[in-house]
CSV table of C-alpha atoms in Angstrom, one decimal:
chain,number,residue,atom,x,y,z
A,1,MET,CA,-54.3,19.7,7.6
A,2,GLU,CA,-55.9,16.2,7.3
A,3,LYS,CA,-55.1,14.1,4.3
A,4,ILE,CA,-58.3,12.4,3.2
A,5,GLN,CA,-57.2,11.0,-0.2
A,6,ASP,CA,-53.8,10.1,-1.7
A,7,TYR,CA,-53.7,8.7,-5.2
A,8,ASP,CA,-50.5,6.8,-5.9
A,9,GLU,CA,-48.3,7.2,-2.9
A,10,SER,CA,-45.2,5.8,-4.6
A,11,GLY,CA,-44.7,8.9,-6.6
A,12,VAL,CA,-42.7,6.9,-9.2
A,13,THR,CA,-45.5,5.3,-11.3
A,14,TYR,CA,-47.7,7.7,-13.2
A,15,TRP,CA,-50.8,8.3,-15.2
A,16,GLU,CA,-50.1,9.3,-18.8
A,17,GLY,CA,-52.6,10.8,-21.3
A,18,ALA,CA,-52.9,9.8,-24.9
A,19,ALA,CA,-50.4,11.5,-27.2
A,20,ASP,CA,-52.8,12.5,-30.0
A,21,ASP,CA,-55.3,14.3,-27.8
A,22,GLU,CA,-55.4,18.0,-27.7
A,23,GLY,CA,-56.5,18.1,-24.0
A,24,HIS,CA,-57.0,15.9,-21.1
A,25,TRP,CA,-58.8,15.7,-17.8
A,26,VAL,CA,-58.5,13.4,-14.9
A,27,LYS,CA,-61.5,13.0,-12.5
A,28,PHE,CA,-61.4,12.1,-8.8
A,29,ASP,CA,-64.4,10.8,-6.8
A,30,LEU,CA,-63.9,11.4,-3.1
A,31,GLY,CA,-66.7,9.1,-2.3
A,32,TYR,CA,-68.8,11.8,-0.5
A,33,LYS,CA,-69.2,15.5,-0.3
A,34,THR,CA,-66.0,16.9,1.4
A,35,ALA,CA,-64.8,20.3,2.3
A,36,ILE,CA,-61.4,20.5,0.5
A,37,SER,CA,-58.9,23.3,1.5
A,38,ARG,CA,-55.7,22.1,-0.2
A,39,ILE,CA,-54.7,20.1,-3.3
A,40,TRP,CA,-51.2,18.8,-3.9
A,41,LEU,CA,-50.0,17.7,-7.3
A,42,LEU,CA,-46.9,15.9,-8.4
A,43,CYS,CA,-46.4,15.9,-12.2
A,44,GLY,CA,-42.7,15.1,-12.6
A,45,LEU,CA,-39.7,13.5,-10.9
A,46,ALA,CA,-37.0,15.5,-9.1
A,47,GLY,CA,-33.4,14.6,-8.5
A,48,TRP,CA,-31.9,11.5,-10.0
A,49,TYR,CA,-33.6,8.5,-11.5
A,50,ARG,CA,-31.6,5.3,-11.1
A,51,GLN,CA,-31.6,3.3,-14.3
A,52,LYS,CA,-31.2,-0.5,-14.3
A,53,ASN,CA,-27.7,-1.8,-15.2
A,54,ARG,CA,-26.3,1.6,-14.8
A,55,LYS,CA,-22.9,1.4,-13.1
A,56,TYR,CA,-22.8,5.1,-12.2
A,57,ALA,CA,-25.8,7.1,-11.4
A,58,TYR,CA,-24.7,10.6,-12.3
A,59,LEU,CA,-28.0,11.7,-13.8
A,60,ASN,CA,-29.8,15.0,-13.1
A,61,GLN,CA,-33.4,14.2,-13.8
A,62,ASP,CA,-34.3,18.0,-13.3
A,63,THR,CA,-33.1,18.5,-16.9
A,64,ASP,CA,-35.8,16.1,-18.1
A,65,LEU,CA,-39.2,17.9,-18.1
A,66,THR,CA,-41.1,15.3,-20.1
A,67,GLY,CA,-44.7,15.0,-19.1
A,68,ARG,CA,-44.8,18.0,-16.8
A,69,LEU,CA,-48.0,20.1,-17.0
A,70,THR,CA,-47.7,23.7,-18.2
A,71,ALA,CA,-51.3,24.8,-18.4
A,72,TYR,CA,-54.2,23.4,-16.4
A,73,LYS,CA,-56.9,24.2,-13.8
A,74,TRP,CA,-58.9,22.4,-11.1
A,75,GLU,CA,-62.6,22.1,-11.3
A,76,TYR,CA,-65.3,20.6,-9.0
A,77,SER,CA,-68.8,19.2,-9.5
A,78,HIS,CA,-71.7,17.8,-7.4
A,79,ASP,CA,-73.2,15.7,-10.2
A,80,GLU,CA,-70.3,14.8,-12.6
A,81,LYS,CA,-72.1,16.8,-15.3
A,82,HIS,CA,-71.8,20.5,-14.4
A,83,TRP,CA,-68.2,21.6,-13.6
A,84,THR,CA,-67.1,24.8,-11.8
A,85,GLU,CA,-63.5,26.1,-11.8
A,86,VAL,CA,-61.8,26.1,-8.4
A,87,PRO,CA,-61.0,29.8,-7.7
A,88,HIS,CA,-57.3,30.7,-8.3
A,89,SER,CA,-56.4,27.3,-9.4
A,90,GLN,CA,-55.5,28.1,-13.0
A,91,VAL,CA,-51.8,27.6,-14.0
A,92,ILE,CA,-50.3,28.9,-17.2
A,93,GLY,CA,-46.6,28.6,-18.3
A,94,SER,CA,-45.3,26.4,-15.5
A,95,ASP,CA,-42.7,23.6,-15.7
A,96,ALA,CA,-42.7,22.8,-11.9
A,97,PHE,CA,-42.7,19.1,-10.9
A,98,ARG,CA,-44.9,19.8,-7.9
A,99,ARG,CA,-47.6,22.3,-7.0
A,100,ASP,CA,-49.3,23.1,-3.7
A,101,PHE,CA,-52.8,24.7,-4.2
A,102,VAL,CA,-54.0,26.4,-1.0
A,103,LEU,CA,-57.6,27.3,-1.8
A,104,PRO,CA,-58.7,30.8,-0.7
A,105,GLU,CA,-62.0,29.4,0.3
A,106,THR,CA,-63.0,25.9,1.2
A,107,VAL,CA,-64.6,24.0,-1.7
A,108,CYS,CA,-67.2,21.5,-0.6
A,109,ALA,CA,-67.8,18.8,-3.3
A,110,ARG,CA,-67.5,15.1,-4.1
A,111,TYR,CA,-66.0,15.3,-7.6
A,112,PHE,CA,-62.9,17.1,-8.6
A,113,ARG,CA,-61.0,17.0,-11.8
A,114,ILE,CA,-57.8,18.5,-13.3
A,115,ASN,CA,-58.4,20.0,-16.8
A,116,ILE,CA,-55.1,19.9,-18.7
A,117,THR,CA,-54.6,21.9,-21.9
A,118,LYS,CA,-50.8,22.1,-22.4
A,119,TRP,CA,-47.7,20.0,-21.4
A,120,ILE,CA,-44.1,19.2,-22.2
A,121,GLY,CA,-43.3,16.3,-24.4
A,122,HIS,CA,-45.6,13.9,-26.3
A,123,ALA,CA,-48.2,13.4,-23.4
A,124,PRO,CA,-49.0,14.8,-19.9
A,125,ARG,CA,-48.2,12.8,-16.8
A,126,ILE,CA,-49.4,12.9,-13.2
A,127,HIS,CA,-47.5,11.0,-10.6
A,128,GLU,CA,-49.5,11.8,-7.5
A,129,VAL,CA,-52.6,13.8,-6.2
A,130,SER,CA,-53.5,14.4,-2.6
A,131,PHE,CA,-56.6,16.2,-1.2
A,132,TYR,CA,-56.7,17.8,2.2
A,133,ARG,CA,-59.2,19.3,4.5
A,134,LYS,CA,-58.6,21.4,7.6
A,135,GLY,CA,-58.0,19.5,10.9
A,136,GLN,CA,-55.8,19.3,13.9
A,137,PRO,CA,-53.6,16.3,14.8
A,138,GLU,CA,-55.0,14.1,17.6
A,139,MET,CA,-53.0,12.9,20.5
A,140,PRO,CA,-51.3,9.6,19.8
A,141,GLU,CA,-52.2,6.6,21.7
A,142,THR,CA,-50.0,6.5,24.8
A,143,LEU,CA,-47.9,3.5,25.8
A,144,GLU,CA,-48.5,2.0,29.2
A,145,ARG,CA,-45.2,2.6,31.0
A,146,GLU,CA,-43.9,3.2,34.5
A,147,LYS,CA,-40.8,5.1,33.3
A,148,ASP,CA,-40.0,7.7,30.6
A,149,ASN,CA,-37.3,5.7,28.8
A,150,TYR,CA,-39.0,5.9,25.5
A,151,VAL,CA,-38.0,7.3,22.2
A,152,LEU,CA,-40.5,9.1,19.9
A,153,VAL,CA,-39.9,8.0,16.3
A,154,ILE,CA,-41.4,10.5,13.9
A,155,GLY,CA,-41.9,8.8,10.5
A,156,THR,CA,-41.4,11.1,7.5
A,157,TYR,CA,-43.1,8.7,5.1
A,158,CYS,CA,-46.3,9.9,3.4
A,159,SER,CA,-47.8,6.4,3.9
A,160,GLU,CA,-49.4,5.6,7.3
A,161,GLN,CA,-48.5,2.0,7.0
A,162,MET,CA,-44.8,2.7,6.3
A,163,ASN,CA,-44.5,4.9,9.4
A,164,GLN,CA,-45.0,1.7,11.6
A,165,ASN,CA,-42.5,-0.9,12.5
A,166,THR,CA,-39.7,1.0,10.9
A,167,GLU,CA,-36.1,-0.1,10.7
A,168,LEU,CA,-35.2,2.7,13.1
A,169,ARG,CA,-37.6,1.2,15.6
A,170,ASP,CA,-36.0,-2.2,15.2
A,171,ALA,CA,-32.5,-0.7,15.7
A,172,LEU,CA,-33.6,1.0,18.9
A,173,LEU,CA,-35.2,-2.2,20.3
A,174,GLY,CA,-32.5,-4.6,19.0
A,175,LEU,CA,-34.8,-6.5,16.7
A,176,LYS,CA,-34.4,-8.3,13.4
A,177,GLY,CA,-30.6,-8.7,13.5
A,178,HIS,CA,-29.9,-5.3,15.1
A,179,MET,CA,-27.4,-5.0,17.9
A,180,ALA,CA,-29.1,-5.1,21.4
A,181,LEU,CA,-28.6,-1.7,23.1
A,182,PRO,CA,-27.7,-1.6,26.9
A,183,TRP,CA,-30.9,0.3,27.8
A,184,ASP,CA,-34.4,-0.9,28.3
A,185,LEU,CA,-36.2,1.4,25.9
A,186,GLU,CA,-39.7,1.7,24.5
A,187,VAL,CA,-40.6,3.2,21.2
A,188,MET,CA,-43.6,5.2,20.1
A,189,GLU,CA,-44.0,5.8,16.3
A,190,VAL,CA,-46.1,8.6,15.0
A,191,PRO,CA,-46.3,10.0,11.3
A,192,ALA,CA,-44.9,13.4,10.8
A,193,TYR,CA,-48.2,14.8,9.7
A,194,LYS,CA,-49.8,13.8,13.0
A,195,MET,CA,-47.2,15.7,15.1
A,196,SER,CA,-47.1,19.3,16.3
A,197,TRP,CA,-45.5,21.4,19.0
A,198,GLU,CA,-48.8,21.3,20.8
A,199,VAL,CA,-49.1,17.6,20.6
A,200,LEU,CA,-45.6,17.1,21.9
A,201,SER,CA,-46.1,19.6,24.7
A,202,SER,CA,-49.2,17.6,25.8
A,203,MET,CA,-47.5,14.2,25.9
A,204,ASP,CA,-47.0,12.9,29.5
A,205,PRO,CA,-44.5,11.6,30.2
A,206,LYS,CA,-42.3,13.2,27.6
A,207,PRO,CA,-40.0,11.1,25.4
A,208,MET,CA,-36.3,11.0,26.4
A,209,ALA,CA,-35.4,11.7,22.7
A,210,ILE,CA,-36.9,12.2,19.3
A,211,CYS,CA,-35.8,10.5,16.0
A,212,LEU,CA,-36.8,11.6,12.6
A,213,THR,CA,-36.7,8.7,10.0
A,214,GLY,CA,-35.8,8.8,6.4
A,215,SER,CA,-38.7,9.1,3.9
A,216,GLY,CA,-38.3,5.8,2.1
A,217,ARG,CA,-38.8,7.7,-1.2
A,218,TRP,CA,-37.4,10.9,-2.6
A,219,GLY,CA,-38.0,13.5,0.1
A,220,GLU,CA,-38.0,16.4,-2.3
A,221,MET,CA,-41.1,14.9,-3.9
A,222,LEU,CA,-43.2,15.0,-0.7
A,223,PRO,CA,-45.6,17.7,0.3
A,224,ARG,CA,-43.5,20.0,2.6
A,225,PHE,CA,-46.5,21.3,4.5
A,226,GLU,CA,-47.1,17.9,6.0
A,227,TYR,CA,-43.9,18.6,8.1
A,228,ASN,CA,-45.1,21.9,9.5
A,229,GLY,CA,-45.7,20.3,12.9
A,230,VAL,CA,-42.2,18.8,12.8
A,231,PHE,CA,-40.7,22.1,11.9
A,232,GLU,CA,-42.4,23.7,15.0
A,233,ILE,CA,-40.8,21.0,17.1
A,234,ILE,CA,-37.3,21.5,15.7
A,235,ARG,CA,-37.6,25.2,16.2
A,236,ASN,CA,-38.9,25.0,19.8
A,237,THR,CA,-37.8,21.9,21.6
A,238,ASP,CA,-35.1,21.4,24.1
A,239,MET,CA,-35.4,17.5,23.8
A,240,PRO,CA,-32.6,15.6,22.0
A,241,VAL,CA,-33.4,15.2,18.3
A,242,LEU,CA,-31.6,12.9,15.7
A,243,GLY,CA,-32.7,13.5,12.1
A,244,ILE,CA,-31.7,10.7,9.6
A,245,CYS,CA,-31.6,11.2,5.8
A,246,ASN,CA,-34.8,13.1,5.1
A,247,GLY,CA,-35.1,13.9,8.8
A,248,HIS,CA,-31.5,15.3,8.5
A,249,GLN,CA,-32.6,17.6,5.6
A,250,LEU,CA,-35.7,18.7,7.6
A,251,LEU,CA,-33.4,20.3,10.2
A,252,ALA,CA,-32.4,22.7,7.4
A,253,LEU,CA,-35.8,23.1,5.8
A,254,GLN,CA,-37.4,24.1,9.1
A,255,GLU,CA,-36.1,27.6,8.3
A,256,GLU,CA,-38.8,27.6,5.6
A,257,ILE,CA,-36.1,28.4,3.0
A,258,THR,CA,-34.9,26.0,0.2
A,259,PHE,CA,-31.6,25.0,1.9
A,260,VAL,CA,-31.7,21.5,0.3
A,261,ARG,CA,-30.9,21.0,-3.4
A,262,ASN,CA,-30.2,18.4,-6.0
A,263,MET,CA,-26.5,17.2,-5.9
A,264,GLY,CA,-26.5,16.2,-9.6
A,265,ARG,CA,-25.8,12.5,-8.8
A,266,SER,CA,-27.1,9.8,-6.5
A,267,TYR,CA,-25.6,8.2,-3.4
A,268,TYR,CA,-26.8,4.6,-3.1
A,269,SER,CA,-24.8,2.2,-0.9
A,270,ASP,CA,-26.1,-1.0,0.5
A,271,THR,CA,-23.2,-3.3,0.0
A,272,VAL,CA,-19.4,-3.1,0.1
A,273,GLU,CA,-19.4,-3.5,-3.7
A,274,SER,CA,-21.7,-0.5,-4.1
A,275,LEU,CA,-19.2,1.7,-2.2
A,276,LEU,CA,-16.6,0.9,-4.8
A,277,HIS,CA,-18.7,0.7,-8.0
A,278,GLU,CA,-20.8,3.7,-7.3
A,279,ASP,CA,-17.9,5.9,-6.1
A,280,ILE,CA,-19.4,6.4,-2.7
A,281,PRO,CA,-16.9,8.5,-0.6
A,282,PRO,CA,-16.2,8.0,3.1
A,283,VAL,CA,-17.5,10.4,5.6
A,284,GLN,CA,-14.7,12.7,7.0
A,285,ILE,CA,-15.2,14.1,10.5
A,286,GLU,CA,-14.3,17.8,10.5
A,287,LYS,CA,-15.0,18.8,14.0
A,288,ALA,CA,-14.7,16.5,17.1
A,289,ASP,CA,-17.9,15.8,19.0
A,290,PRO,CA,-19.2,13.2,21.5
A,291,ILE,CA,-21.5,11.9,18.8
A,292,PHE,CA,-18.5,10.3,17.2
A,293,SER,CA,-17.1,8.6,20.2
A,294,GLY,CA,-15.6,5.2,19.4
A,295,MET,CA,-15.7,5.8,15.7
A,296,THR,CA,-12.9,5.8,13.1
A,297,ASN,CA,-12.1,8.8,10.9
A,298,PRO,CA,-13.1,8.6,8.1
A,299,PHE,CA,-15.9,6.0,8.1
A,300,PHE,CA,-18.6,4.7,5.7
A,301,GLY,CA,-22.3,5.0,6.4
A,302,PRO,CA,-25.1,3.6,4.1
A,303,GLU,CA,-26.6,6.4,2.0
A,304,TYR,CA,-29.7,6.6,-0.3
A,305,HIS,CA,-30.2,10.1,-1.6
A,306,SER,CA,-29.6,12.5,-4.5
A,307,TRP,CA,-30.4,15.8,-2.6
A,308,SER,CA,-28.5,17.2,0.3
A,309,ILE,CA,-28.2,20.3,2.5
A,310,ASP,CA,-26.7,23.0,0.4
A,311,VAL,CA,-26.9,26.0,2.8
A,312,MET,CA,-26.5,25.6,6.5
A,313,PRO,CA,-29.4,27.1,8.5
A,314,GLU,CA,-28.7,29.7,11.2
A,315,GLY,CA,-27.8,28.1,14.6
A,316,PHE,CA,-26.3,24.9,13.1
A,317,GLU,CA,-22.8,23.8,12.3
A,318,VAL,CA,-21.2,21.2,10.1
A,319,LEU,CA,-19.5,18.2,11.8
A,320,ALA,CA,-18.7,15.9,8.9
A,321,THR,CA,-18.7,16.0,5.1
A,322,SER,CA,-17.8,13.8,2.1
A,323,LYS,CA,-16.4,14.4,-1.4
A,324,ASP,CA,-16.4,12.0,-4.3
A,325,HIS,CA,-14.0,11.9,-7.2
A,326,GLN,CA,-16.3,13.9,-9.4
A,327,GLY,CA,-16.1,16.8,-6.9
A,328,HIS,CA,-19.6,16.4,-5.4
A,329,LYS,CA,-19.4,17.5,-1.8
A,330,CYS,CA,-22.1,16.4,0.7
A,331,ILE,CA,-22.9,17.8,4.2
A,332,GLU,CA,-23.1,14.5,6.1
A,333,VAL,CA,-23.5,15.5,9.8
A,334,ILE,CA,-24.8,18.7,11.4
A,335,LYS,CA,-25.5,19.8,15.0
A,336,ALA,CA,-27.4,22.6,16.6
A,337,LYS,CA,-24.9,24.9,18.3
A,338,ASP,CA,-26.9,25.3,21.5
A,339,ARG,CA,-29.1,22.1,21.7
A,340,LEU,CA,-28.6,18.4,21.5
A,341,ILE,CA,-30.0,18.2,17.9
A,342,TYR,CA,-28.0,16.2,15.3
A,343,GLY,CA,-28.6,15.3,11.7
A,344,THR,CA,-27.0,12.5,9.6
A,345,GLN,CA,-27.4,12.2,5.8
A,346,PHE,CA,-26.5,8.5,6.1
A,347,HIS,CA,-28.3,5.7,8.0
A,348,PRO,CA,-26.6,4.7,11.3
A,349,GLU,CA,-29.5,2.4,12.0
A,350,LYS,CA,-28.7,0.0,9.1
A,351,PRO,CA,-27.5,-3.5,10.3
A,352,TYR,CA,-24.8,-3.9,7.7
A,353,PRO,CA,-21.6,-5.3,9.1
A,354,TRP,CA,-19.6,-2.6,7.3
A,355,ASN,CA,-21.7,0.3,8.6
A,356,GLY,CA,-19.2,2.4,10.4
A,357,SER,CA,-21.8,4.8,11.7
A,358,LYS,CA,-23.7,2.5,14.1
A,359,MET,CA,-22.1,4.1,17.1
A,360,ILE,CA,-23.8,7.4,16.3
A,361,LEU,CA,-27.1,6.0,17.4
A,362,VAL,CA,-25.7,4.6,20.5
A,363,ASN,CA,-23.9,7.8,21.4
A,364,PHE,CA,-27.0,9.9,20.7
A,365,LEU,CA,-29.1,7.8,23.1
A,366,TYR,CA,-26.3,7.9,25.7
A,367,LEU,CA,-26.1,11.7,25.4
A,368,SER,CA,-29.9,11.9,25.7
A,369,LEU,CA,-30.0,9.9,28.8
A,370,ILE,CA,-27.3,12.0,30.4
A,371,LEU,CA,-29.3,15.2,29.5
A,372,ARG,CA,-32.5,13.7,31.0
A,373,ASP,CA,-30.8,12.7,34.2
A,374,THR,CA,-29.2,16.1,34.5
A,375,GLN,CA,-32.5,17.9,34.1
A,376,ASP,CA,-34.1,15.5,36.7
A,377,ASP,CA,-31.5,16.4,39.2
A,378,MET,CA,-32.1,20.2,38.8
């Protein structure tokens, strides 16, 4: 799928209709006649919403359905005057915060609108709308290199711009205050929605390792189908993979089952003070593994999330967990049982002096190099 329009990438701001109106519609001008095969709608928030001046962030926003659309349909037009209903797009009695409309037949038009007749609360809200057409990812631009010491960083942000020059890239290259690593590495950054198993298989030379970034916004509010190519890679690759934050959760979601759920609170730690004031628990290593070489037990890692892996996917095991004073337990580190694939809910790439998880990134790269050299000798 190729995303051609994305209205309001932040997902946090929103359009809101007038409270006194009996119905609403929102029109979208794509600029030219386009064959649309999928429409993605976000009309509510999921997980926690962090309020200003709130010492603790135990707040399950799933209980607040204000603004969610309960009855609506999609329509299209060629002249902005005569409107036709998009087949099978009518929704009645819903309270979902997101909706993925896969059109049974491609609709070719310039103008689309959502016709809203019922909603929860005083007025309807729309946080984000994305239109898609059928397409295949193109091969990413190759880096000129004489060796294959490069890491493929797959960005899980929806925004094209935010997938470039990520903090994970800076950590791998030792830039912007990050510790310089003992290897001469290169980095290639590609958005998740431009990756697939076919693209990875065609890359020459292959990367020595793959890293999946965090999403930079609440991952549960992103279109899951944009990660279909990443799911293919997770299921099929023998290359080393490290998933961080949202990337960690994608390791479970590749089973195409909802193994990731709302914790009922937020984890947000970027300072030593936040560890104390927000009741952020330390990470407890439960199973010894080379990924923890040189680390203390327990340790603290920077965390920014409200959802976590709730059910472990087949073929993976838990290496570390955490538990706060309120009884919220979080799966913090997982590993594939038969491959060099790891996931961390926290961020080992953060340059904070108190970040006790930095060695995980170093250890992952070291293990990746050993695996590559072993395969080269075979």
